[in-house]
Amino acid sequence: QLVLTQSPSASASLGASVKLTCTLSSRHSSYAIAWHQQQPEKGPRYLMKVNSDGSHSKGDGIPDRFSGSSSGAERYLTISSLQSEDEADYYCQTWDTDVVFGGGTKLTVL
Amino acid sequence: EVQLVESGGGLVQPGGSLRLSCAASGITFSSYWMHWVRQAPGKGLVWVSRINTDGSSTSYADSVKGRFTISRDNAKNTLYLQMNSLRAEDTAVYYCARDWGLYYWGQGTLVTVSS
């Protein structure tokens, strides 16, 4: 079964960097994933797709502060120079015959 | 500019029906698979349904199978979700999204199932 696992919460200081992790079920370690951001009281926004080789393709207008990478079954979203507006829920998502979401990580900017 | 605009949400009694619409612009709508995703209050994102480019193939989450029907009208650039036999647990904001990576999202429409 295709499963994505995320930590429920993360925190980092204003101006610092944070790396969020999304782990694929072991049998699906070659799958690409997408990261989505959901700011409070807003709809989700596509950030980027991250492939198993670490390459990534960002959505329209996504700042350079956001980047993606991979290692094995793990897919990462790194946000540098954290700003207050980065405080949001971050969801990873993938697909085979249907779409699958991780449980989301709530990022707090201190 | 790509725009997906959902409509049709509202308050409905348990057992009732609603039809959601998602109007697309700025894309060649007929070229893309489309999805419905929902989010219950305070909860995470949950995939609901998907449809292929010409509407010949559909799939549903187990929680809505047999009650919801996804469809599309490529001439009108519009995606639909017919929701029947609604339950309290269907209360959520419903989003449409484009393609497998959900590269574009609508703003959502709220469905409240309550007596």
Short mmCIF file of C-alpha atoms in Angstrom, two decimals:
data_model
loop_
_atom_site.label_atom_id
_atom_site.label_comp_id
_atom_site.label_asym_id
_atom_site.label_seq_id
_atom_site.Cartn_x
_atom_site.Cartn_y
_atom_site.Cartn_z
CA GLN A 1 0.00 0.00 0.00
CA LEU A 2 1.26 3.44 -1.00
CA VAL A 3 1.74 5.50 2.15
CA LEU A 4 3.33 8.88 2.88
CA THR A 5 4.50 9.70 6.40
CA GLN A 6 5.11 13.21 7.75
CA SER A 7 5.93 14.52 11.20
CA PRO A 8 2.90 16.37 12.60
CA SER A 9 4.82 19.49 13.58
CA ALA A 10 8.03 21.43 13.09
CA SER A 11 9.34 24.78 14.23
CA ALA A 12 12.19 27.11 13.39
CA SER A 13 13.16 30.70 14.02
CA LEU A 14 12.52 33.64 11.77
CA GLY A 15 15.36 33.91 9.26
CA ALA A 16 16.57 30.35 9.86
CA SER A 17 16.17 27.28 7.65
CA VAL A 18 13.98 24.23 8.12
CA LYS A 19 13.89 20.86 6.36
CA LEU A 20 10.61 18.98 6.26
CA THR A 21 10.56 15.25 5.54
CA CYS A 22 8.09 13.04 3.69
CA THR A 23 8.76 9.29 3.74
CA LEU A 24 7.39 6.96 1.10
CA SER A 25 6.47 3.38 1.87
CA SER A 26 9.55 1.28 1.16
CA ARG A 27 8.11 -0.49 -1.87
CA HIS A 28 7.45 2.90 -3.48
CA SER A 29 10.79 4.54 -2.81
CA SER A 30 11.25 5.54 -6.47
CA TYR A 31 8.08 7.60 -6.66
CA ALA A 32 8.01 11.33 -7.18
CA ILE A 33 6.03 13.45 -4.75
CA ALA A 34 4.58 16.94 -4.74
CA TRP A 35 4.69 19.46 -1.88
CA HIS A 36 1.75 21.75 -1.17
CA GLN A 37 1.50 24.67 1.23
CA GLN A 38 -1.67 25.68 3.02
CA GLN A 39 -1.53 28.97 4.90
CA PRO A 40 -4.10 29.57 7.65
CA GLU A 41 -7.63 29.98 6.33
CA LYS A 42 -6.48 29.57 2.72
CA GLY A 43 -6.64 26.86 0.10
CA PRO A 44 -3.65 24.67 -0.76
CA ARG A 45 -0.97 25.88 -3.18
CA TYR A 46 1.34 23.68 -5.19
CA LEU A 47 4.99 24.30 -4.32
CA MET A 48 7.02 21.75 -6.25
CA LYS A 49 7.42 18.23 -7.52
CA VAL A 50 10.42 16.29 -6.20
CA ASN A 51 11.74 13.30 -8.12
CA SER A 52 13.66 10.34 -6.72
CA ASP A 53 16.92 11.70 -8.11
CA GLY A 54 16.44 14.93 -6.16
CA SER A 55 15.54 17.08 -9.13
CA HIS A 56 12.56 19.32 -8.56
CA SER A 57 10.26 21.61 -10.51
CA LYS A 58 8.58 24.50 -8.77
CA GLY A 59 5.21 26.05 -9.33
CA ASP A 60 4.54 29.54 -10.63
CA GLY A 61 5.96 32.27 -8.44
CA ILE A 62 7.45 30.01 -5.79
CA PRO A 63 10.45 31.82 -4.27
CA ASP A 64 14.00 30.51 -4.51
CA ARG A 65 13.94 30.06 -0.71
CA PHE A 66 11.99 26.86 -1.32
CA SER A 67 13.89 23.83 -2.58
CA GLY A 68 13.47 20.08 -2.77
CA SER A 69 15.74 17.05 -2.48
CA SER A 70 15.63 13.26 -2.07
CA SER A 71 17.42 10.45 -0.32
CA GLY A 72 16.17 6.89 -0.70
CA ALA A 73 12.51 6.83 0.25
CA GLU A 74 12.66 10.30 1.79
CA ARG A 75 11.66 13.49 0.04
CA TYR A 76 12.53 16.83 1.55
CA LEU A 77 11.30 20.39 1.43
CA THR A 78 13.82 22.96 2.62
CA ILE A 79 12.77 26.51 3.35
CA SER A 80 15.55 28.98 3.95
CA SER A 81 15.43 32.53 5.33
CA LEU A 82 12.14 31.71 7.05
CA GLN A 83 9.52 34.42 6.96
CA SER A 84 6.37 34.77 9.03
CA GLU A 85 4.19 33.95 6.04
CA ASP A 86 5.87 30.53 5.79
CA GLU A 87 3.96 29.48 8.90
CA ALA A 88 1.55 27.00 7.35
CA ASP A 89 0.64 23.37 6.93
CA TYR A 90 2.75 21.49 4.42
CA TYR A 91 1.44 18.37 2.71
CA CYS A 92 3.28 15.89 0.57
CA GLN A 93 1.32 14.00 -2.06
CA THR A 94 1.93 11.27 -4.60
CA TRP A 95 0.00 9.00 -6.91
CA ASP A 96 -0.22 5.71 -8.71
CA THR A 97 -3.79 4.73 -9.63
CA ASP A 98 -5.13 7.33 -7.19
CA VAL A 99 -3.82 10.30 -5.24
CA VAL A 100 -2.34 9.83 -1.76
CA PHE A 101 -1.59 12.52 0.83
CA GLY A 102 0.65 12.55 3.83
CA GLY A 103 -0.87 13.70 7.09
CA GLY A 104 0.71 17.14 6.86
CA THR A 105 3.30 19.02 8.91
CA LYS A 106 2.34 22.17 10.79
CA LEU A 107 5.28 24.57 10.60
CA THR A 108 5.58 27.21 13.30
CA VAL A 109 7.90 30.16 12.74
CA LEU A 110 9.23 31.33 16.10
CA GLU B 1 -3.49 32.80 -15.80
CA VAL B 2 -4.83 29.44 -14.68
CA GLN B 3 -8.04 29.65 -12.67
CA LEU B 4 -10.16 26.91 -11.13
CA VAL B 5 -13.34 28.20 -9.52
CA GLU B 6 -15.57 25.88 -7.49
CA SER B 7 -19.22 26.54 -6.76
CA GLY B 8 -22.32 24.75 -5.59
CA GLY B 9 -21.54 24.22 -1.93
CA GLY B 10 -23.97 24.96 0.86
CA LEU B 11 -25.99 23.56 3.73
CA VAL B 12 -27.82 20.31 3.07
CA GLN B 13 -29.64 17.86 5.31
CA PRO B 14 -28.36 14.32 5.83
CA GLY B 15 -29.50 12.15 2.95
CA GLY B 16 -29.66 15.11 0.60
CA SER B 17 -27.82 15.88 -2.62
CA LEU B 18 -25.60 18.61 -4.02
CA ARG B 19 -23.76 19.13 -7.28
CA LEU B 20 -20.44 20.91 -7.19
CA SER B 21 -18.92 22.58 -10.24
CA CYS B 22 -15.36 23.61 -11.03
CA ALA B 23 -14.96 26.07 -13.89
CA ALA B 24 -11.52 26.10 -15.49
CA SER B 25 -9.87 28.88 -17.46
CA GLY B 26 -6.35 29.57 -18.69
CA ILE B 27 -5.73 25.89 -19.45
CA THR B 28 -6.59 23.43 -22.20
CA PHE B 29 -9.07 21.75 -19.89
CA SER B 30 -9.63 18.72 -22.09
CA SER B 31 -5.94 17.77 -21.88
CA TYR B 32 -5.84 17.17 -18.15
CA TRP B 33 -7.01 14.60 -15.67
CA MET B 34 -8.88 16.33 -12.85
CA HIS B 35 -9.39 15.59 -9.17
CA TRP B 36 -11.63 16.46 -6.25
CA VAL B 37 -10.01 16.75 -2.82
CA ARG B 38 -11.75 17.59 0.44
CA GLN B 39 -10.77 18.89 3.85
CA ALA B 40 -12.97 18.45 6.90
CA PRO B 41 -12.78 21.24 9.50
CA GLY B 42 -9.43 21.12 11.28
CA LYS B 43 -8.31 18.03 9.36
CA GLY B 44 -5.91 17.20 6.54
CA LEU B 45 -6.39 16.89 2.82
CA VAL B 46 -8.19 13.80 1.54
CA TRP B 47 -8.46 12.72 -2.07
CA VAL B 48 -12.07 12.10 -3.18
CA SER B 49 -12.20 11.30 -6.89
CA ARG B 50 -10.50 11.63 -10.26
CA ILE B 51 -11.48 11.59 -13.91
CA ASN B 52 -9.45 11.15 -17.07
CA THR B 53 -9.37 13.56 -19.98
CA ASP B 54 -12.45 12.36 -21.85
CA GLY B 55 -14.45 11.17 -18.85
CA SER B 56 -14.23 7.49 -19.72
CA SER B 57 -12.31 6.52 -16.58
CA THR B 58 -13.16 7.52 -13.02
CA SER B 59 -12.09 6.46 -9.54
CA TYR B 60 -13.34 7.18 -6.03
CA ALA B 61 -12.22 6.98 -2.44
CA ASP B 62 -13.92 4.12 -0.59
CA SER B 63 -15.69 6.61 1.67
CA VAL B 64 -17.70 8.08 -1.23
CA LYS B 65 -17.93 5.15 -3.64
CA GLY B 66 -21.51 4.54 -4.75
CA ARG B 67 -22.68 7.96 -3.49
CA PHE B 68 -20.58 10.47 -5.46
CA THR B 69 -20.18 10.76 -9.23
CA ILE B 70 -17.48 12.76 -10.97
CA SER B 71 -18.00 14.01 -14.50
CA ARG B 72 -16.80 16.69 -16.88
CA ASP B 73 -17.97 18.76 -19.82
CA ASN B 74 -14.94 19.64 -21.92
CA ALA B 75 -16.99 21.94 -24.14
CA LYS B 76 -17.83 24.02 -21.06
CA ASN B 77 -14.40 23.61 -19.40
CA THR B 78 -16.19 22.41 -16.28
CA LEU B 79 -15.72 19.58 -13.80
CA TYR B 80 -18.58 18.29 -11.65
CA LEU B 81 -19.12 16.28 -8.51
CA GLN B 82 -22.61 14.95 -7.91
CA MET B 83 -22.98 14.09 -4.24
CA ASN B 84 -25.92 11.96 -3.13
CA SER B 85 -26.91 10.39 0.19
CA LEU B 86 -24.85 12.96 2.02
CA ARG B 87 -23.69 12.28 5.57
CA ALA B 88 -22.45 14.49 8.37
CA GLU B 89 -18.94 13.19 7.77
CA ASP B 90 -19.02 14.62 4.23
CA THR B 91 -18.90 18.11 5.74
CA ALA B 92 -15.77 19.69 4.29
CA VAL B 93 -14.31 22.23 1.95
CA TYR B 94 -14.15 20.65 -1.49
CA TYR B 95 -11.36 21.58 -3.90
CA CYS B 96 -10.81 20.75 -7.53
CA ALA B 97 -7.26 20.35 -8.75
CA ARG B 98 -5.49 19.76 -12.03
CA ASP B 99 -3.52 16.70 -13.01
CA TRP B 100 -1.80 14.06 -10.91
CA GLY B 101 0.56 16.48 -9.19
CA LEU B 102 -2.37 18.77 -8.28
CA TYR B 103 -0.44 21.61 -9.89
CA TYR B 104 -3.30 24.08 -9.62
CA TRP B 105 -6.06 24.27 -7.02
CA GLY B 106 -9.34 26.10 -6.79
CA GLN B 107 -10.27 28.21 -3.77
CA GLY B 108 -12.71 25.59 -2.50
CA THR B 109 -16.42 25.44 -1.76
CA LEU B 110 -17.84 24.55 1.66
CA VAL B 111 -20.33 21.72 2.01
CA THR B 112 -22.11 21.43 5.35
CA VAL B 113 -24.28 18.40 6.02
CA SER B 114 -26.46 19.02 9.04
CA SER B 115 -30.06 18.89 10.15
#
